[in-house]
PDB file of C-alpha atoms in Angstrom:
ATOM      1  CA  GLU A1114      36.488 -35.403  75.138  1.00  0.00           C
ATOM      2  CA  ALA A1115      35.219 -38.550  73.473  1.00  0.00           C
ATOM      3  CA  ASP A1116      31.478 -39.172  73.418  1.00  0.00           C
ATOM      4  CA  ILE A1117      31.263 -42.923  73.650  1.00  0.00           C
ATOM      5  CA  TYR A1118      28.978 -44.615  76.133  1.00  0.00           C
ATOM      6  CA  GLN A1119      28.656 -48.094  77.532  1.00  0.00           C
ATOM      7  CA  THR A1120      25.853 -49.584  79.587  1.00  0.00           C
ATOM      8  CA  PRO A1121      25.619 -51.136  82.025  1.00  0.00           C
ATOM      9  CA  ARG A1122      28.835 -50.189  83.834  1.00  0.00           C
ATOM     10  CA  TYR A1123      28.587 -53.199  86.110  1.00  0.00           C
ATOM     11  CA  LEU A1124      26.604 -56.407  85.654  1.00  0.00           C
ATOM     12  CA  VAL A1125      26.357 -59.515  87.816  1.00  0.00           C
ATOM     13  CA  ILE A1126      24.382 -62.296  86.212  1.00  0.00           C
ATOM     14  CA  GLY A1127      23.815 -66.021  86.574  1.00  0.00           C
ATOM     15  CA  THR A1128      25.090 -68.750  84.293  1.00  0.00           C
ATOM     16  CA  GLY A1129      22.979 -69.414  81.209  1.00  0.00           C
ATOM     17  CA  LYS A1130      21.441 -65.956  80.950  1.00  0.00           C
ATOM     18  CA  LYS A1131      21.449 -63.997  77.708  1.00  0.00           C
ATOM     19  CA  ILE A1132      23.003 -60.551  77.987  1.00  0.00           C
ATOM     20  CA  THR A1133      23.614 -57.581  75.726  1.00  0.00           C
ATOM     21  CA  LEU A1134      26.277 -54.995  76.417  1.00  0.00           C
ATOM     22  CA  GLU A1135      25.447 -51.645  74.847  1.00  0.00           C
ATOM     23  CA  CYS A1136      27.890 -49.272  73.156  1.00  0.00           C
ATOM     24  CA  SER A1137      26.969 -45.987  71.494  1.00  0.00           C
ATOM     25  CA  GLN A1138      28.976 -43.088  70.124  1.00  0.00           C
ATOM     26  CA  THR A1139      27.843 -39.668  68.992  1.00  0.00           C
ATOM     27  CA  MET A1140      30.908 -38.773  66.934  1.00  0.00           C
ATOM     28  CA  GLY A1141      29.732 -40.313  63.658  1.00  0.00           C
ATOM     29  CA  HIS A1142      32.689 -42.704  63.581  1.00  0.00           C
ATOM     30  CA  ASP A1143      32.474 -45.500  61.013  1.00  0.00           C
ATOM     31  CA  LYS A1144      34.859 -47.872  62.778  1.00  0.00           C
ATOM     32  CA  MET A1145      34.068 -49.473  66.126  1.00  0.00           C
ATOM     33  CA  TYR A1146      35.722 -52.135  68.262  1.00  0.00           C
ATOM     34  CA  TRP A1147      35.148 -54.416  71.239  1.00  0.00           C
ATOM     35  CA  TYR A1148      38.012 -55.430  73.502  1.00  0.00           C
ATOM     36  CA  GLN A1149      38.146 -57.893  76.360  1.00  0.00           C
ATOM     37  CA  GLN A1150      40.524 -56.940  79.144  1.00  0.00           C
ATOM     38  CA  ASP A1151      41.934 -59.719  81.284  1.00  0.00           C
ATOM     39  CA  PRO A1152      42.847 -59.425  84.982  1.00  0.00           C
ATOM     40  CA  GLY A1153      46.454 -58.717  84.010  1.00  0.00           C
ATOM     41  CA  MET A1154      45.077 -55.682  82.146  1.00  0.00           C
ATOM     42  CA  GLU A1155      46.089 -56.878  78.671  1.00  0.00           C
ATOM     43  CA  LEU A1156      43.651 -55.927  75.896  1.00  0.00           C
ATOM     44  CA  HIS A1157      42.329 -58.446  73.368  1.00  0.00           C
ATOM     45  CA  LEU A1158      40.361 -57.400  70.277  1.00  0.00           C
ATOM     46  CA  ILE A1159      37.281 -59.627  69.994  1.00  0.00           C
ATOM     47  CA  HIS A1160      35.126 -57.853  67.362  1.00  0.00           C
ATOM     48  CA  TYR A1161      35.267 -54.878  65.041  1.00  0.00           C
ATOM     49  CA  SER A1162      33.127 -53.133  62.466  1.00  0.00           C
ATOM     50  CA  TYR A1163      34.068 -50.776  59.661  1.00  0.00           C
ATOM     51  CA  GLY A1164      30.529 -49.606  58.984  1.00  0.00           C
ATOM     52  CA  VAL A1165      26.849 -50.457  58.980  1.00  0.00           C
ATOM     53  CA  ASN A1166      26.206 -54.159  58.298  1.00  0.00           C
ATOM     54  CA  SER A1167      29.933 -54.904  58.539  1.00  0.00           C
ATOM     55  CA  THR A1168      31.271 -57.015  61.432  1.00  0.00           C
ATOM     56  CA  GLU A1169      34.424 -59.088  61.806  1.00  0.00           C
ATOM     57  CA  LYS A1170      35.921 -61.321  64.483  1.00  0.00           C
ATOM     58  CA  GLY A1171      39.034 -60.052  66.185  1.00  0.00           C
ATOM     59  CA  ASP A1172      42.269 -61.665  67.240  1.00  0.00           C
ATOM     60  CA  LEU A1173      40.851 -63.427  70.297  1.00  0.00           C
ATOM     61  CA  SER A1174      38.159 -66.017  69.752  1.00  0.00           C
ATOM     62  CA  SER A1175      34.981 -65.107  71.589  1.00  0.00           C
ATOM     63  CA  GLU A1176      31.581 -66.749  72.002  1.00  0.00           C
ATOM     64  CA  SER A1177      29.949 -63.347  71.823  1.00  0.00           C
ATOM     65  CA  THR A1178      28.308 -61.855  68.730  1.00  0.00           C
ATOM     66  CA  VAL A1179      27.899 -58.259  67.559  1.00  0.00           C
ATOM     67  CA  SER A1180      25.681 -56.315  65.215  1.00  0.00           C
ATOM     68  CA  ARG A1181      25.952 -52.943  63.478  1.00  0.00           C
ATOM     69  CA  ILE A1182      22.564 -51.787  62.236  1.00  0.00           C
ATOM     70  CA  ARG A1183      23.175 -48.099  62.931  1.00  0.00           C
ATOM     71  CA  THR A1184      26.426 -46.168  62.705  1.00  0.00           C
ATOM     72  CA  GLU A1185      26.260 -45.008  66.306  1.00  0.00           C
ATOM     73  CA  HIS A1186      25.355 -48.345  67.930  1.00  0.00           C
ATOM     74  CA  PHE A1187      27.488 -51.490  68.311  1.00  0.00           C
ATOM     75  CA  PRO A1188      25.998 -53.930  70.851  1.00  0.00           C
ATOM     76  CA  LEU A1189      27.665 -57.146  71.999  1.00  0.00           C
ATOM     77  CA  THR A1190      25.561 -60.189  72.917  1.00  0.00           C
ATOM     78  CA  LEU A1191      26.278 -63.351  74.873  1.00  0.00           C
ATOM     79  CA  GLU A1192      23.546 -65.938  74.246  1.00  0.00           C
ATOM     80  CA  SER A1193      24.395 -68.022  77.311  1.00  0.00           C
ATOM     81  CA  ALA A1194      26.705 -66.463  79.869  1.00  0.00           C
ATOM     82  CA  ARG A1195      29.310 -68.615  81.611  1.00  0.00           C
ATOM     83  CA  PRO A1196      31.765 -67.871  84.436  1.00  0.00           C
ATOM     84  CA  SER A1197      34.590 -67.863  81.857  1.00  0.00           C
ATOM     85  CA  HIS A1198      32.969 -64.740  80.344  1.00  0.00           C
ATOM     86  CA  THR A1199      33.686 -62.782  83.515  1.00  0.00           C
ATOM     87  CA  SER A1200      35.821 -59.851  82.376  1.00  0.00           C
ATOM     88  CA  GLN A1201      35.993 -56.159  81.605  1.00  0.00           C
ATOM     89  CA  TYR A1202      34.623 -55.281  78.141  1.00  0.00           C
ATOM     90  CA  LEU A1203      35.719 -52.052  76.456  1.00  0.00           C
ATOM     91  CA  CYS A1204      34.174 -50.445  73.387  1.00  0.00           C
ATOM     92  CA  ALA A1205      36.100 -48.030  71.165  1.00  0.00           C
ATOM     93  CA  SER A1206      35.711 -46.089  67.928  1.00  0.00           C
ATOM     94  CA  THR A1207      37.813 -44.154  65.455  1.00  0.00           C
ATOM     95  CA  VAL A1208      37.133 -41.754  62.650  1.00  0.00           C
ATOM     96  CA  GLY A1209      39.495 -43.785  60.458  1.00  0.00           C
ATOM     97  CA  THR A1210      41.562 -40.902  59.145  1.00  0.00           C
ATOM     98  CA  GLY A1211      44.798 -39.370  60.303  1.00  0.00           C
ATOM     99  CA  ALA A1212      46.603 -41.378  62.960  1.00  0.00           C
ATOM    100  CA  TYR A1213      43.604 -43.686  63.640  1.00  0.00           C
ATOM    101  CA  GLU A1214      43.634 -43.095  67.379  1.00  0.00           C
ATOM    102  CA  GLN A1215      40.773 -44.862  69.070  1.00  0.00           C
ATOM    103  CA  TYR A1216      38.440 -43.376  71.678  1.00  0.00           C
ATOM    104  CA  PHE A1217      37.235 -45.643  74.449  1.00  0.00           C
ATOM    105  CA  GLY A1218      34.084 -45.925  76.488  1.00  0.00           C
ATOM    106  CA  PRO A1219      34.192 -46.410  80.283  1.00  0.00           C
ATOM    107  CA  GLY A1220      33.808 -50.178  80.061  1.00  0.00           C
ATOM    108  CA  THR A1221      31.399 -52.814  81.381  1.00  0.00           C
ATOM    109  CA  ARG A1222      32.567 -55.013  84.241  1.00  0.00           C
ATOM    110  CA  LEU A1223      30.747 -58.343  83.772  1.00  0.00           C
ATOM    111  CA  THR A1224      30.624 -61.026  86.460  1.00  0.00           C
ATOM    112  CA  VAL A1225      28.938 -64.343  85.721  1.00  0.00           C
ATOM    113  CA  THR A1226      28.163 -66.444  88.786  1.00  0.00           C
TER     114      THR A1226
ATOM    115  CA  GLY B  89      53.039 -58.342  61.959  1.00  0.00           C
ATOM    116  CA  ASP B  90      52.995 -55.196  64.058  1.00  0.00           C
ATOM    117  CA  SER B  91      53.793 -55.549  67.762  1.00  0.00           C
ATOM    118  CA  VAL B  92      54.565 -53.472  70.817  1.00  0.00           C
ATOM    119  CA  THR B  93      56.731 -54.439  73.780  1.00  0.00           C
ATOM    120  CA  GLN B  94      56.593 -52.344  76.910  1.00  0.00           C
ATOM    121  CA  MET B  95      58.276 -52.477  80.259  1.00  0.00           C
ATOM    122  CA  GLU B  96      56.741 -54.926  82.667  1.00  0.00           C
ATOM    123  CA  GLY B  97      55.325 -53.671  85.903  1.00  0.00           C
ATOM    124  CA  PRO B  98      54.284 -53.072  88.447  1.00  0.00           C
ATOM    125  CA  VAL B  99      56.227 -49.885  89.009  1.00  0.00           C
ATOM    126  CA  THR B 100      56.052 -48.219  92.426  1.00  0.00           C
ATOM    127  CA  LEU B 101      57.383 -44.704  92.937  1.00  0.00           C
ATOM    128  CA  SER B 102      57.360 -41.965  95.531  1.00  0.00           C
ATOM    129  CA  GLU B 103      55.709 -38.645  94.797  1.00  0.00           C
ATOM    130  CA  GLU B 104      57.934 -36.239  92.810  1.00  0.00           C
ATOM    131  CA  ALA B 105      60.074 -39.101  91.457  1.00  0.00           C
ATOM    132  CA  PHE B 106      60.998 -39.415  87.774  1.00  0.00           C
ATOM    133  CA  LEU B 107      59.012 -41.928  85.743  1.00  0.00           C
ATOM    134  CA  THR B 108      60.140 -43.764  82.618  1.00  0.00           C
ATOM    135  CA  ILE B 109      58.190 -46.535  80.921  1.00  0.00           C
ATOM    136  CA  ASN B 110      60.029 -48.152  78.027  1.00  0.00           C
ATOM    137  CA  CYS B 111      58.223 -49.033  74.811  1.00  0.00           C
ATOM    138  CA  THR B 112      59.662 -50.544  71.642  1.00  0.00           C
ATOM    139  CA  TYR B 113      57.824 -51.561  68.524  1.00  0.00           C
ATOM    140  CA  THR B 114      58.023 -53.679  65.390  1.00  0.00           C
ATOM    141  CA  ALA B 115      56.150 -52.456  62.341  1.00  0.00           C
ATOM    142  CA  THR B 116      56.388 -52.226  58.602  1.00  0.00           C
ATOM    143  CA  GLY B 117      56.160 -48.779  57.108  1.00  0.00           C
ATOM    144  CA  TYR B 118      55.702 -45.682  59.242  1.00  0.00           C
ATOM    145  CA  PRO B 119      53.316 -46.270  62.139  1.00  0.00           C
ATOM    146  CA  SER B 120      51.715 -43.694  64.397  1.00  0.00           C
ATOM    147  CA  LEU B 121      52.503 -44.198  68.089  1.00  0.00           C
ATOM    148  CA  PHE B 122      50.338 -43.594  71.147  1.00  0.00           C
ATOM    149  CA  TRP B 123      50.329 -43.706  74.911  1.00  0.00           C
ATOM    150  CA  TYR B 124      47.030 -44.409  76.621  1.00  0.00           C
ATOM    151  CA  VAL B 125      46.264 -44.209  80.344  1.00  0.00           C
ATOM    152  CA  GLN B 126      43.635 -46.178  82.256  1.00  0.00           C
ATOM    153  CA  TYR B 127      42.636 -44.983  85.711  1.00  0.00           C
ATOM    154  CA  PRO B 128      40.984 -47.486  88.091  1.00  0.00           C
ATOM    155  CA  GLY B 129      37.468 -48.417  87.016  1.00  0.00           C
ATOM    156  CA  GLU B 130      37.620 -46.436  83.784  1.00  0.00           C
ATOM    157  CA  GLY B 131      38.257 -46.926  80.078  1.00  0.00           C
ATOM    158  CA  LEU B 132      41.426 -45.947  78.245  1.00  0.00           C
ATOM    159  CA  GLN B 133      42.174 -42.284  77.574  1.00  0.00           C
ATOM    160  CA  LEU B 134      44.546 -41.071  74.898  1.00  0.00           C
ATOM    161  CA  LEU B 135      47.467 -39.453  76.727  1.00  0.00           C
ATOM    162  CA  LEU B 136      49.669 -38.413  73.799  1.00  0.00           C
ATOM    163  CA  LYS B 137      50.606 -39.378  70.273  1.00  0.00           C
ATOM    164  CA  ALA B 138      53.284 -38.938  67.612  1.00  0.00           C
ATOM    165  CA  THR B 139      52.777 -39.538  63.922  1.00  0.00           C
ATOM    166  CA  LYS B 140      56.288 -39.346  62.438  1.00  0.00           C
ATOM    167  CA  ALA B 141      59.929 -39.810  63.346  1.00  0.00           C
ATOM    168  CA  ASP B 142      61.365 -37.293  65.843  1.00  0.00           C
ATOM    169  CA  ASP B 143      57.911 -36.011  66.782  1.00  0.00           C
ATOM    170  CA  LYS B 144      57.481 -35.400  70.499  1.00  0.00           C
ATOM    171  CA  GLY B 145      54.060 -35.933  72.008  1.00  0.00           C
ATOM    172  CA  SER B 146      53.289 -34.232  75.317  1.00  0.00           C
ATOM    173  CA  ASN B 147      50.355 -33.852  77.689  1.00  0.00           C
ATOM    174  CA  LYS B 148      49.846 -33.342  81.443  1.00  0.00           C
ATOM    175  CA  GLY B 149      53.616 -33.263  82.023  1.00  0.00           C
ATOM    176  CA  PHE B 150      54.191 -36.547  80.166  1.00  0.00           C
ATOM    177  CA  GLU B 151      56.410 -36.704  77.088  1.00  0.00           C
ATOM    178  CA  ALA B 152      57.437 -39.307  74.536  1.00  0.00           C
ATOM    179  CA  THR B 153      59.617 -38.988  71.436  1.00  0.00           C
ATOM    180  CA  TYR B 154      59.187 -41.128  68.319  1.00  0.00           C
ATOM    181  CA  ARG B 155      62.653 -42.628  67.706  1.00  0.00           C
ATOM    182  CA  LYS B 156      62.718 -44.466  64.397  1.00  0.00           C
ATOM    183  CA  GLU B 157      66.388 -45.461  64.668  1.00  0.00           C
ATOM    184  CA  THR B 158      65.760 -47.340  67.931  1.00  0.00           C
ATOM    185  CA  THR B 159      62.084 -48.163  67.203  1.00  0.00           C
ATOM    186  CA  SER B 160      61.168 -46.729  70.585  1.00  0.00           C
ATOM    187  CA  PHE B 161      58.577 -44.427  72.151  1.00  0.00           C
ATOM    188  CA  HIS B 162      59.471 -44.224  75.850  1.00  0.00           C
ATOM    189  CA  LEU B 163      57.118 -42.357  78.182  1.00  0.00           C
ATOM    190  CA  GLU B 164      58.612 -39.931  80.730  1.00  0.00           C
ATOM    191  CA  LYS B 165      57.404 -37.607  83.440  1.00  0.00           C
ATOM    192  CA  GLY B 166      59.726 -35.532  85.556  1.00  0.00           C
ATOM    193  CA  SER B 167      57.747 -35.390  88.801  1.00  0.00           C
ATOM    194  CA  VAL B 168      54.889 -37.813  89.383  1.00  0.00           C
ATOM    195  CA  GLN B 169      51.904 -37.283  91.638  1.00  0.00           C
ATOM    196  CA  VAL B 170      49.661 -39.745  93.449  1.00  0.00           C
ATOM    197  CA  SER B 171      47.007 -38.956  90.830  1.00  0.00           C
ATOM    198  CA  ASP B 172      49.282 -40.456  88.135  1.00  0.00           C
ATOM    199  CA  SER B 173      48.678 -43.928  89.565  1.00  0.00           C
ATOM    200  CA  ALA B 174      47.191 -45.851  86.650  1.00  0.00           C
ATOM    201  CA  VAL B 175      47.882 -48.431  83.957  1.00  0.00           C
ATOM    202  CA  TYR B 176      49.773 -47.096  80.929  1.00  0.00           C
ATOM    203  CA  PHE B 177      49.554 -48.667  77.465  1.00  0.00           C
ATOM    204  CA  CYS B 178      51.825 -48.095  74.505  1.00  0.00           C
ATOM    205  CA  ALA B 179      50.164 -48.649  71.119  1.00  0.00           C
ATOM    206  CA  LEU B 180      50.793 -48.291  67.422  1.00  0.00           C
ATOM    207  CA  SER B 181      48.724 -47.890  64.310  1.00  0.00           C
ATOM    208  CA  GLY B 182      50.204 -49.360  61.164  1.00  0.00           C
ATOM    209  CA  GLY B 183      47.678 -47.475  59.105  1.00  0.00           C
ATOM    210  CA  ASN B 184      46.664 -50.369  56.880  1.00  0.00           C
ATOM    211  CA  ASP B 185      43.738 -51.900  58.735  1.00  0.00           C
ATOM    212  CA  TYR B 186      42.482 -49.301  61.237  1.00  0.00           C
ATOM    213  CA  LYS B 187      43.510 -51.495  64.162  1.00  0.00           C
ATOM    214  CA  LEU B 188      45.788 -50.647  67.066  1.00  0.00           C
ATOM    215  CA  SER B 189      48.437 -52.981  68.431  1.00  0.00           C
ATOM    216  CA  PHE B 190      48.739 -52.575  72.208  1.00  0.00           C
ATOM    217  CA  GLY B 191      51.495 -53.397  74.644  1.00  0.00           C
ATOM    218  CA  ALA B 192      50.614 -55.457  77.714  1.00  0.00           C
ATOM    219  CA  GLY B 193      50.250 -52.396  79.944  1.00  0.00           C
ATOM    220  CA  THR B 194      52.374 -51.157  82.857  1.00  0.00           C
ATOM    221  CA  THR B 195      50.799 -50.570  86.256  1.00  0.00           C
ATOM    222  CA  VAL B 196      52.217 -47.517  88.021  1.00  0.00           C
ATOM    223  CA  THR B 197      51.586 -46.773  91.681  1.00  0.00           C
ATOM    224  CA  VAL B 198      52.729 -43.475  93.169  1.00  0.00           C
ATOM    225  CA  ARG B 199      52.967 -43.282  96.963  1.00  0.00           C
ATOM    226  CA  ALA B 200      52.652 -40.070  98.942  1.00  0.00           C
TER     227      ALA B 200
END
């Protein structure tokens, strides 16, 4: 069973607020990812990191930012939330060897009013 | 680039029916292939995987065989239960950049 955690699980917040979605893993994985999942359930990679102090933008442009100061922690921040940011956000990690399967956290359901 | 195409849903079945979800892929080299499952309100869970041609992945009664000649990795289960209601994602790893390419997901609903 994967040990990857996301908090909060659900968040309802007003427009203009700054928010941080937390993601932590206890598996020592170097590589971590953030996905945005749209209502049709399709997954879009928005950020990834291959190690401490390494972050890259994904395939879908996002107004969010990420940081990777510790191996186990990969938070995502929205400086000013808007209704268009309403979505499900999923964090994942992989050990980066073998088949590169990714392990996912339970997700954060964000609603911006 | 790498891509995955999977059968569009939604799929609605009766309990004990046979389930097939088609998945085909485009990739250079020799990718690893995966099926993930997402139950309502949860993240994705790895259901099964196959890392080379003719490998069969299996778990919880689900099976999929890596067919290089048809570039396919179809998911099958012989007798579904209501608890199998979920969204199923086919994915591949090309192995060059540590990223996964996902299909669009197929929603499966099993009725009692």
